[in-house]
Short mmCIF file of C-alpha atoms (C1' of nucleotides) in Angstrom, two decimals:
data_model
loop_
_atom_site.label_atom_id
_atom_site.label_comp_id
_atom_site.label_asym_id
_atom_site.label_seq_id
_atom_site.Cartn_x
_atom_site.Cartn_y
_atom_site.Cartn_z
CA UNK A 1 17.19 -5.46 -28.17
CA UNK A 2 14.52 -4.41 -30.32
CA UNK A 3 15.30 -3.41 -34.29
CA UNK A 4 14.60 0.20 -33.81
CA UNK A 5 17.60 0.71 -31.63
CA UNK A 6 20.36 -0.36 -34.18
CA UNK A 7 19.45 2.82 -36.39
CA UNK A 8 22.49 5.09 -35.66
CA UNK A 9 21.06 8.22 -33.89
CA UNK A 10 22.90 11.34 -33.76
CA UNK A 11 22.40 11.36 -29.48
CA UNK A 12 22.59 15.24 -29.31
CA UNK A 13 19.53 15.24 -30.95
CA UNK A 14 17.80 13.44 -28.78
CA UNK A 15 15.45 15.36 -26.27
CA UNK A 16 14.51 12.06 -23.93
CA UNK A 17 18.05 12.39 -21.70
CA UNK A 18 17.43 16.47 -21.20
CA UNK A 19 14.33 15.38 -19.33
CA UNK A 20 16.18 12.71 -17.22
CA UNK A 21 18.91 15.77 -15.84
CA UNK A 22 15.61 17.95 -15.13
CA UNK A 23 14.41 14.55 -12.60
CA UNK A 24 14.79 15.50 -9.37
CA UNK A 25 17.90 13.05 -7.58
CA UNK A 26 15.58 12.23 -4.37
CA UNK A 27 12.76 11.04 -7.12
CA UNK A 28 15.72 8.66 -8.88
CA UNK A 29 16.02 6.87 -5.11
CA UNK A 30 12.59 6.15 -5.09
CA UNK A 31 12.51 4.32 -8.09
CA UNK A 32 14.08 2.06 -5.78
CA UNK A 33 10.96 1.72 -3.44
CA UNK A 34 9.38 -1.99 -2.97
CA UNK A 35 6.14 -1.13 -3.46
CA UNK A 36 3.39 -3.04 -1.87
CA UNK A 37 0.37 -2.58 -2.98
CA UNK A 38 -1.27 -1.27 -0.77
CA UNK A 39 -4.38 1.07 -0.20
CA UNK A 40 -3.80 4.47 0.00
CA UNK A 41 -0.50 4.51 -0.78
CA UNK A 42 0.95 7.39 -2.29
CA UNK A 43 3.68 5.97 -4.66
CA UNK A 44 2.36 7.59 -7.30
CA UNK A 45 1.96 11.10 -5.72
CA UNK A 46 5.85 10.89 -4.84
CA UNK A 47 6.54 13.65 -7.55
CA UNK A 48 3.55 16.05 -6.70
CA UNK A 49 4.74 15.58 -2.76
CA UNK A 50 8.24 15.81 -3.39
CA UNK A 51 7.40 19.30 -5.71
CA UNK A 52 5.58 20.93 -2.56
CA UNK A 53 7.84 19.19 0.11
CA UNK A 54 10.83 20.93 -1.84
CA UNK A 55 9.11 24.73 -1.05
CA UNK A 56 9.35 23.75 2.52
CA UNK A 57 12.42 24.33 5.38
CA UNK A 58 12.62 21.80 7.54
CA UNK A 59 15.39 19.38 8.76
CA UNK A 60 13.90 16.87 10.76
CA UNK A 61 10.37 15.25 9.40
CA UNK A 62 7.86 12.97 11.28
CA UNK A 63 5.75 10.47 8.94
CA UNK A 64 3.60 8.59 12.14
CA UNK A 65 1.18 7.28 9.88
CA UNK A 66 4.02 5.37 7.52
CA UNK A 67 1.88 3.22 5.96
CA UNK A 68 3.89 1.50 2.65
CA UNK A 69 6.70 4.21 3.99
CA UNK A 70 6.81 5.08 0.91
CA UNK A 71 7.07 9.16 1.66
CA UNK A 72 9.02 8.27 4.52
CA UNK A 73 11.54 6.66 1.56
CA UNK A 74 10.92 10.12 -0.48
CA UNK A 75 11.99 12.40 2.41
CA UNK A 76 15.00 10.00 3.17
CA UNK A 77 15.84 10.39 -0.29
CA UNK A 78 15.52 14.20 -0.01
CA UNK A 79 18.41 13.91 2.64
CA UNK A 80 16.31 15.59 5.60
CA UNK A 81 16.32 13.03 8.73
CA UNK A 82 13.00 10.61 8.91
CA UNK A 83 10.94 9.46 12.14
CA UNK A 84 8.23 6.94 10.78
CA UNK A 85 5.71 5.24 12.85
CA UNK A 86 2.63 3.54 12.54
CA UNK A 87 0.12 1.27 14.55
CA UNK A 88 1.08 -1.81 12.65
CA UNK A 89 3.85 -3.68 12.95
CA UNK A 90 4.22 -4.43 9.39
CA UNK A 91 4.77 -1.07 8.78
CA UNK A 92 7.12 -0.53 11.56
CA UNK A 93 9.11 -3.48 9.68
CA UNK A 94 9.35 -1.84 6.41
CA UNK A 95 10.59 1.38 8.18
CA UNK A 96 13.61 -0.37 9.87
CA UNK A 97 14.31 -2.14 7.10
CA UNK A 98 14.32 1.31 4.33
CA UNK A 99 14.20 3.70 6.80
CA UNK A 100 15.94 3.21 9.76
CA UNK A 101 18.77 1.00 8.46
CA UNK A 102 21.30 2.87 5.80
CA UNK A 103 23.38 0.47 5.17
CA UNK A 104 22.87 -3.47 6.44
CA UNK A 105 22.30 -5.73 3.58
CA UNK A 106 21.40 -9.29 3.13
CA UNK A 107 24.33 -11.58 2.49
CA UNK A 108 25.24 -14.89 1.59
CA UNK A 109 25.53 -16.22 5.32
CA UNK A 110 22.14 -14.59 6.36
CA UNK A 111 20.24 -16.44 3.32
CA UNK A 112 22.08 -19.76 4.15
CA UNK A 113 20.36 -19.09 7.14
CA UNK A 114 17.65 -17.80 6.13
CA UNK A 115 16.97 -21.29 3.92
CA UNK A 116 18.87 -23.32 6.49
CA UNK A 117 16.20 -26.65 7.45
CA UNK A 118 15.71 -25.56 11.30
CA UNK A 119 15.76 -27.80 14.09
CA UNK A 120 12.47 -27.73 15.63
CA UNK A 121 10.18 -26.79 12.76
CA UNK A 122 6.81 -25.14 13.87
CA UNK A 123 4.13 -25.66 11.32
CA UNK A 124 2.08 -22.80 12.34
CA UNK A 125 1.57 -21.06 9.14
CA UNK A 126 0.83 -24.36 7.44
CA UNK A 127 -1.60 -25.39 10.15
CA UNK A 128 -3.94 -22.46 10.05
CA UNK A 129 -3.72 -21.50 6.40
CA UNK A 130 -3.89 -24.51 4.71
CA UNK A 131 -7.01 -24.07 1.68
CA UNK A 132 -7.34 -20.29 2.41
CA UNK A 133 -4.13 -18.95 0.93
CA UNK A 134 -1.13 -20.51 -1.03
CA UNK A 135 -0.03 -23.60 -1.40
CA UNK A 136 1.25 -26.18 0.86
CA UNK A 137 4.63 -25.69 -0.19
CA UNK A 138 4.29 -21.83 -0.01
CA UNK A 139 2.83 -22.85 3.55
CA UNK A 140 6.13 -24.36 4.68
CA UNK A 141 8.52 -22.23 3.10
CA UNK A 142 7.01 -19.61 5.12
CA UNK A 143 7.10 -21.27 8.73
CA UNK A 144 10.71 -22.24 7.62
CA UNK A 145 11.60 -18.34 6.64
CA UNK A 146 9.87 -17.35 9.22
CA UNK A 147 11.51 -19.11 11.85
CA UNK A 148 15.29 -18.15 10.40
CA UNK A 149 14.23 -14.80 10.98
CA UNK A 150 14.67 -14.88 14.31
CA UNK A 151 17.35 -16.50 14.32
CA UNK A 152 19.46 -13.65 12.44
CA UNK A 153 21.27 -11.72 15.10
CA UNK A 154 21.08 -8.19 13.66
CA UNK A 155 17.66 -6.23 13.65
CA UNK A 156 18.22 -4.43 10.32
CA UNK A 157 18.67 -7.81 8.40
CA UNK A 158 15.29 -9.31 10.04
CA UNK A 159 13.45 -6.44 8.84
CA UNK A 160 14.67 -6.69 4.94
CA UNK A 161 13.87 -10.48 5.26
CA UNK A 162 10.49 -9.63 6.61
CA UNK A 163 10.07 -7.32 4.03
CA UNK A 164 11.27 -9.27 1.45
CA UNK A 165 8.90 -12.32 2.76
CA UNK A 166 6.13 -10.25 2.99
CA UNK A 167 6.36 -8.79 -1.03
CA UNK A 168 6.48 -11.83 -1.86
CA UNK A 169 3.42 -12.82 -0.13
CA UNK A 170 1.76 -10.21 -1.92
CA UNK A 171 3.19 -10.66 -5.47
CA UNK A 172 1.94 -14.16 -5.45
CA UNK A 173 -1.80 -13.46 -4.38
CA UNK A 174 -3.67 -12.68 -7.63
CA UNK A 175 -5.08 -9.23 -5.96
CA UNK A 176 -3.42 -6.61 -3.22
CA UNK A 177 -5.61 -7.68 -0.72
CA UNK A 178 -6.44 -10.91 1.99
CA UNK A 179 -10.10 -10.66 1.55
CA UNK A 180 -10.45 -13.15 -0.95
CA UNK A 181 -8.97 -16.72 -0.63
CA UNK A 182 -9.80 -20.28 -1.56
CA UNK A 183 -9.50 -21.21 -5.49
CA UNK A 184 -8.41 -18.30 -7.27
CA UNK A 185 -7.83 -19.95 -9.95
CA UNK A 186 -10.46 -17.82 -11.76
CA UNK A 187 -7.97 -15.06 -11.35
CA UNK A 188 -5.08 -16.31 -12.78
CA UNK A 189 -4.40 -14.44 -15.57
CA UNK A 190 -1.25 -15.79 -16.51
CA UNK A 191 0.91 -13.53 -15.02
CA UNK A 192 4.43 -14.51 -14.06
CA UNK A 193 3.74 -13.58 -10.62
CA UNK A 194 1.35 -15.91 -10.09
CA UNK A 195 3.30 -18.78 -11.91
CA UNK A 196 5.96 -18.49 -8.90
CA UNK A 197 6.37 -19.66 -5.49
CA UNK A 198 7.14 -17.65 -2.85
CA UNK A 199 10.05 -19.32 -2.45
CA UNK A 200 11.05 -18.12 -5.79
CA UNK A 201 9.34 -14.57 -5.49
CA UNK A 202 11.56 -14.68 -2.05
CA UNK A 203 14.78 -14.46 -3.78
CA UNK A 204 13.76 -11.89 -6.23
CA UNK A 205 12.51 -9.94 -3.26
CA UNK A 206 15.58 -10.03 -1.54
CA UNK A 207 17.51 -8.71 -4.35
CA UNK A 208 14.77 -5.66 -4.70
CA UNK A 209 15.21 -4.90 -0.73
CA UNK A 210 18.83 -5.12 -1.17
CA UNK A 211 19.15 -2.62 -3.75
CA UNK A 212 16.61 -0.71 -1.80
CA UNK A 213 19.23 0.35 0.94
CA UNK A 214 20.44 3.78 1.10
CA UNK A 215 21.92 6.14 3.20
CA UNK A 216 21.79 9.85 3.57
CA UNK A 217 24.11 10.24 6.08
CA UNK A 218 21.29 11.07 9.13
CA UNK A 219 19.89 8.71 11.86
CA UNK A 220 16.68 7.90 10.78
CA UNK A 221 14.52 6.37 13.25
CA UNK A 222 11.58 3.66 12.35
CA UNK A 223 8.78 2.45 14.89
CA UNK A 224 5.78 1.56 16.03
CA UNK A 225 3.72 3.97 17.90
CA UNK A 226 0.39 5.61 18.26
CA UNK A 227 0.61 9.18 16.24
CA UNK A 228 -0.77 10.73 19.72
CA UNK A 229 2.03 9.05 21.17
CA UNK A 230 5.08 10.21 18.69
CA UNK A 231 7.57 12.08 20.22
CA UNK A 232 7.85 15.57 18.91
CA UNK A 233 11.06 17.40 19.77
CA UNK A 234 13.85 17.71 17.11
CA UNK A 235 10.91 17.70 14.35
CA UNK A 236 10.05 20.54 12.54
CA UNK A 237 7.89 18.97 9.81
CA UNK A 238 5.32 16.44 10.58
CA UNK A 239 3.51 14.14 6.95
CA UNK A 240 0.25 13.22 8.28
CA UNK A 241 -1.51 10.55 6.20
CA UNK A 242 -4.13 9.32 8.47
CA UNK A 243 -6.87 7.17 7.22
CA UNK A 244 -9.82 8.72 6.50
CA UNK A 245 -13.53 7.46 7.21
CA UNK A 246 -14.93 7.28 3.38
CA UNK A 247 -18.22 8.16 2.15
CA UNK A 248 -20.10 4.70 2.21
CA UNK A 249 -17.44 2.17 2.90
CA UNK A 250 -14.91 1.28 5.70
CA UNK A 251 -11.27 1.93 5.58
CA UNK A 252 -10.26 -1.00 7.83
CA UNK A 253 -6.72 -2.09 6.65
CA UNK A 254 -6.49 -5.45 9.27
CA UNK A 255 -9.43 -7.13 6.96
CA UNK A 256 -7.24 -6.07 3.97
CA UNK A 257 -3.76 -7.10 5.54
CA UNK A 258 -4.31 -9.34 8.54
CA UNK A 259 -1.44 -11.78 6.71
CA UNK A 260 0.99 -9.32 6.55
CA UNK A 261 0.11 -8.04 10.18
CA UNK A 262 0.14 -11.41 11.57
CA UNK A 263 3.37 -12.48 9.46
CA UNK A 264 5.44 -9.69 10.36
CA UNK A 265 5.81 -10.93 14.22
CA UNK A 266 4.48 -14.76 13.45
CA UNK A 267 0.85 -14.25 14.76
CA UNK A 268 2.69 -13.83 18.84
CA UNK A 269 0.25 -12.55 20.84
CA UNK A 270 -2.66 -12.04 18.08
CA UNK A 271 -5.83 -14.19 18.27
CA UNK A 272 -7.35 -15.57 15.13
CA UNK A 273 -10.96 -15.98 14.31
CA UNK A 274 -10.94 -19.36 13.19
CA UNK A 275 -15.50 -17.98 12.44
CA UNK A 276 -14.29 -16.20 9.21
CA UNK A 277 -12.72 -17.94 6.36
CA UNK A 278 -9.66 -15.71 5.70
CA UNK A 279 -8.27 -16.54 9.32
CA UNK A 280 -8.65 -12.41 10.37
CA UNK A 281 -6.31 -11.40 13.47
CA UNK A 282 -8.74 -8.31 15.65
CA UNK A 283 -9.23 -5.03 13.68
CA UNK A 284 -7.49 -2.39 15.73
CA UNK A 285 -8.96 0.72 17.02
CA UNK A 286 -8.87 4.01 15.63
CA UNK A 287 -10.27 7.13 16.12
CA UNK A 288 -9.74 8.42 12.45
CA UNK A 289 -12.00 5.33 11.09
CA UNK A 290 -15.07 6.41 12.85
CA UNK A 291 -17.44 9.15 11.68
CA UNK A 292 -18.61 9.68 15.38
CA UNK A 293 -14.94 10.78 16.17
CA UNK A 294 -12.95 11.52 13.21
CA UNK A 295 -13.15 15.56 13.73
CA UNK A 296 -12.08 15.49 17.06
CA UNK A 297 -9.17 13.01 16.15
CA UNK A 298 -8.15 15.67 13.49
CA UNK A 299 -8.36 18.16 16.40
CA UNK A 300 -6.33 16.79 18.56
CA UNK A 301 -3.73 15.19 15.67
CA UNK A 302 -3.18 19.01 14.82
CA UNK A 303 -2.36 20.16 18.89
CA UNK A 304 -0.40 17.22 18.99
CA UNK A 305 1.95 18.58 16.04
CA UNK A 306 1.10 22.29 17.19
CA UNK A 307 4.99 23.13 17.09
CA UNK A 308 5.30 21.34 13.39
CA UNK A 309 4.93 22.49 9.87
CA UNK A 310 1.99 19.95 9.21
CA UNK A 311 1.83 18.96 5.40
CA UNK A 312 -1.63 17.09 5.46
CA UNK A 313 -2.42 14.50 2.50
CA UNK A 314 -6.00 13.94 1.75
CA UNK A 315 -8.72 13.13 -0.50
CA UNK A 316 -12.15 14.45 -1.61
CA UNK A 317 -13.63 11.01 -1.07
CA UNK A 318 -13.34 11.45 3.07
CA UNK A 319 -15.31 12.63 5.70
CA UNK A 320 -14.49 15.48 7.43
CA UNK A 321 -14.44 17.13 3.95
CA UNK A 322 -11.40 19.38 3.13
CA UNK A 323 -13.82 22.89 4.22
CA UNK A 324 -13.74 21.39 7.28
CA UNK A 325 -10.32 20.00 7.84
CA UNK A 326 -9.08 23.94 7.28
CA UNK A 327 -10.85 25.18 9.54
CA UNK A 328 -9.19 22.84 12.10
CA UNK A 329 -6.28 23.33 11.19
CA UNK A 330 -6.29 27.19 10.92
CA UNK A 331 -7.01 26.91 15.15
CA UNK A 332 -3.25 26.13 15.58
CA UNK A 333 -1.74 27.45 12.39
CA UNK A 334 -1.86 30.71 10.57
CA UNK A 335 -1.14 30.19 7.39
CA UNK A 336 -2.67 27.45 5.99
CA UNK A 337 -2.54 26.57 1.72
CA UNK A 338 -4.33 23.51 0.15
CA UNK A 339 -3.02 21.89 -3.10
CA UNK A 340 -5.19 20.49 -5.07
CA UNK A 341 -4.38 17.57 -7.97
CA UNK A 342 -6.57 15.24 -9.83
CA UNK A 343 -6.14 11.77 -8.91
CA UNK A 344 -7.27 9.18 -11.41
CA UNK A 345 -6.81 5.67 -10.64
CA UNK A 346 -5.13 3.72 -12.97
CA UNK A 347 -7.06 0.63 -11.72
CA UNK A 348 -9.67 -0.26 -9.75
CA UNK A 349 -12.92 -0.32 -10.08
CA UNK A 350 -16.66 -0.07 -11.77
CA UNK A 351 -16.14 2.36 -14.27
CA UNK A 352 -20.02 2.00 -15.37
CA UNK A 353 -20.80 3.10 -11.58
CA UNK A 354 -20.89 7.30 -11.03
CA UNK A 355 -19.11 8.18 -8.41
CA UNK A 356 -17.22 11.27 -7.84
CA UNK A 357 -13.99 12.37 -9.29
CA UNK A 358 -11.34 12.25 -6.98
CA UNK A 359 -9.27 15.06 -5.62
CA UNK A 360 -6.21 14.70 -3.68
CA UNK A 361 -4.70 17.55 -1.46
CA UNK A 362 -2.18 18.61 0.49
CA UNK A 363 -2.85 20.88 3.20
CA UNK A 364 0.34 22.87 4.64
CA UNK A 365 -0.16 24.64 7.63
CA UNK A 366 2.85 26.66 9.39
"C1'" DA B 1 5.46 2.61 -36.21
"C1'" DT B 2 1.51 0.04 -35.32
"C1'" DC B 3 -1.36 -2.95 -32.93
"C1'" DA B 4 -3.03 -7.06 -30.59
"C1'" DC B 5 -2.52 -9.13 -26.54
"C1'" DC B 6 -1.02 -9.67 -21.85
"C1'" DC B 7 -0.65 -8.00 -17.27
"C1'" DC B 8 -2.60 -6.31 -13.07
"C1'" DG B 9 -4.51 -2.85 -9.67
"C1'" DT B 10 -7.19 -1.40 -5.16
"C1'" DT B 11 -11.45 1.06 -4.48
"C1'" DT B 12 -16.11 0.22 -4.30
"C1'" DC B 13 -19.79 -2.81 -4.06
"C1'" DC B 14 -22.94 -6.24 -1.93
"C1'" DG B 15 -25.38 -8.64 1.31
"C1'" DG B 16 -25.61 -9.35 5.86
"C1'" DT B 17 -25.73 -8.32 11.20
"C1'" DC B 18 -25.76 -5.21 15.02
"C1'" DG B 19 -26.99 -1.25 17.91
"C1'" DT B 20 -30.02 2.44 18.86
"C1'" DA C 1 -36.30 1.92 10.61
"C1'" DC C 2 -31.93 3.38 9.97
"C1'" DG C 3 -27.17 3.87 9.71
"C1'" DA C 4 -22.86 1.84 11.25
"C1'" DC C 5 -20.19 -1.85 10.76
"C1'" DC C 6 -18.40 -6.18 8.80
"C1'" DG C 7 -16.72 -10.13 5.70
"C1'" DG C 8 -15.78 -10.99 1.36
"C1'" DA C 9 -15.25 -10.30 -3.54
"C1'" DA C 10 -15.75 -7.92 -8.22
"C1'" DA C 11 -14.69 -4.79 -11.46
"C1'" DC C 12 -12.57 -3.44 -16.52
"C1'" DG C 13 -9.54 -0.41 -18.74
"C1'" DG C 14 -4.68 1.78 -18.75
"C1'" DG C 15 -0.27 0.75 -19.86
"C1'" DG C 16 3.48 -2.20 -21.27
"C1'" DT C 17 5.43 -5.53 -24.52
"C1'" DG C 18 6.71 -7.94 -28.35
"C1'" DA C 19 5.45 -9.42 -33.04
"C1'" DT C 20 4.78 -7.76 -37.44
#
DNA sequence: ATCACCCCGTTTCCGGTCGT
DNA sequence: ACGACCGGAAACGGGGTGAT
């Protein structure tokens, strides 16, 4: 306890726990979230979304391009009923693990067999990883994990250990991303993260995914589909957070989180490219990553959701611009408002290099 | 209360190939 | 020749923390 907090303070007079009543309760829950960190995500938005989301009526919201979930998690918290979706399966994980399940947690007979030595051991992981990422002990604890998962008979308690697995994963890579690999040594920084294993980051993660669990007494739904393929009825809200083709510069997320991708179902059914040296699974298709068909994508995204309230989250840094995007939109809707907010990174990158400020928006349409 | 030091993010850049 | 696409990696300052 630091010195300053044994002078005796009169606590009426304090102003700091005023501001915590005026907090929202839905933005308390997501304090909770497990972030990843991952691009795009809009964590750090949660208040500015949760502000405009809170003008809105709706009961039943669709988030189809989930992502981190981590507005899926805000809209949960809000106590309105959740569908998320997305193309990847690791995102379909973290939905039935924080979405979709209210109230399975992971106990002390799942981890025993979580940690359990199996019988037949498969040494996949440590076979085609070994000298890109981790350590050969990291390597094995992972196949082991991996392997237990499947074992677990209820759905809702493989997700959270998939989860759980795949935080840790990230925590103990020096950067968010599976781009760079080899000795990163050059990296290390000292952070406690990186000091330990996965094995250790595993059980820390476990007790974060734990604590993540909520309910708010609705059925919540989590899974993988294409957003053109997202069932509609019920839904009167849809979050679209598509990816968005940026000005010079892809926005592929496989060549950022192949691991993940591959880890979340134990590479079945995915190919590697044993040419690159990070071990990449195939990028998937997607309209909304090519310049050649990103408007139409939009155009059809918006008929798709034609009977939804479409909140739209997007940044100045994509192509079609936000000029554009409106005018799409305003074919299906008639009222259509953009909110605007300044979005500076906290991190990131080249701050001797000009580039444009950033502007992120939310476009409702209803 | 101040300040040095530690932690850590994630977009953007770079150099290359491919397709037209 | 040109832009789209791809694999891979760098950037550097904001914010937190603990010592003083």
């Amino acid at each position: 306890m630091r010195q300053q907090n044994l002078r005796v303070v009169n606590p009426e007079l304090k102003v700091a726990p005023k501001k915590k009543e005026e907090r929202p309760k839905a933005l308390e829950q997501t304090d909770f979230f497990p972030e990843l960190r991952y691009m795009g995500s809009k964590r750090r938005l949660l208040p500015w979304i949760h502000e405009i989301l809170a003008t809105l009526d709706f009961e039943t919201a669709l988030d189809p391009f989930s992502g981190s979930n981590s507005v899926s998690y805000l809209i949960k918290a809000m106590d309105r009923r959740v569908v998320s979706s997305d193309f990847l399966n690791l995102s379909a994980t973290l939905g039935k693990a924080l979405i979709e399940n209210s109230s399975v947690h992971l106990d002390g007979p799942a981890m025993k067999r979580l940690l359990a030595e199996p019988a037949n051991t498969h040494h996949f992981i440590e076979e085609t990883f070994s000298g890109v990422f981790y350590t050969p002990e990291d390597l094995k604890f992972l196949d082991r994990v991996s392997c237990n998962i499947r074992q677990l008979d209820d759905s809702a308690q493989q997700a959270l250990a998939m989860g759980a697995l795949m935080r840790s994963c990230v925590k103990r890579q020096p950067r968010g991303v599976f781009t760079i690999s080899g000795d990163l040594s050059k990296y290390d920084d000292g952070r406690r993260d990186l000091r330990l294993s996965i094995e250790e980051h595993f059980f820390e993660q476990v007790k974060v995914f734990n604590e993540a669990v909520f309910a708010n007494g609705r059925r919540n739904k989590a899974g993988r589909e294409d957003v053109f393929k997202v069932g509609t009825s019920g839904a009167d809200l849809v979050y679209l957070d598509p990816p968005y083709v940026p000005r010079a510069d892809d926005n592929c997320y496989i060549k950022r989180y192949h691991f993940l991708e591959g880890l979340s179902c134990y590479w079945q059914g995915l190919d590697i490219d044993f040419s690159t040296k990070v071990r990449k699974i195939p990028k998937r298709f997607t309209p909304f990553s090519y310049r050649r068909e990103a408007v139409e994508a939009f155009e059809r995204l918006f008929q798709h959701f034609k009977k939804q309230k479409i909140v739209l989250s997007y940044s100045s840094n994509g192509y079609p611009d936000l000029d554009q995007l409106t005018e799409i939109l305003k074919k299906t809707k008639k009222d259509v408002r953009v909110f605007k907010r300044d979005h500076t990174y906290h991190f990131g990158t080249h701050s001797k290099v000009k580039r444009a400020s950033v502007e992120e928006y939310l476009i409702v349409g209803q």
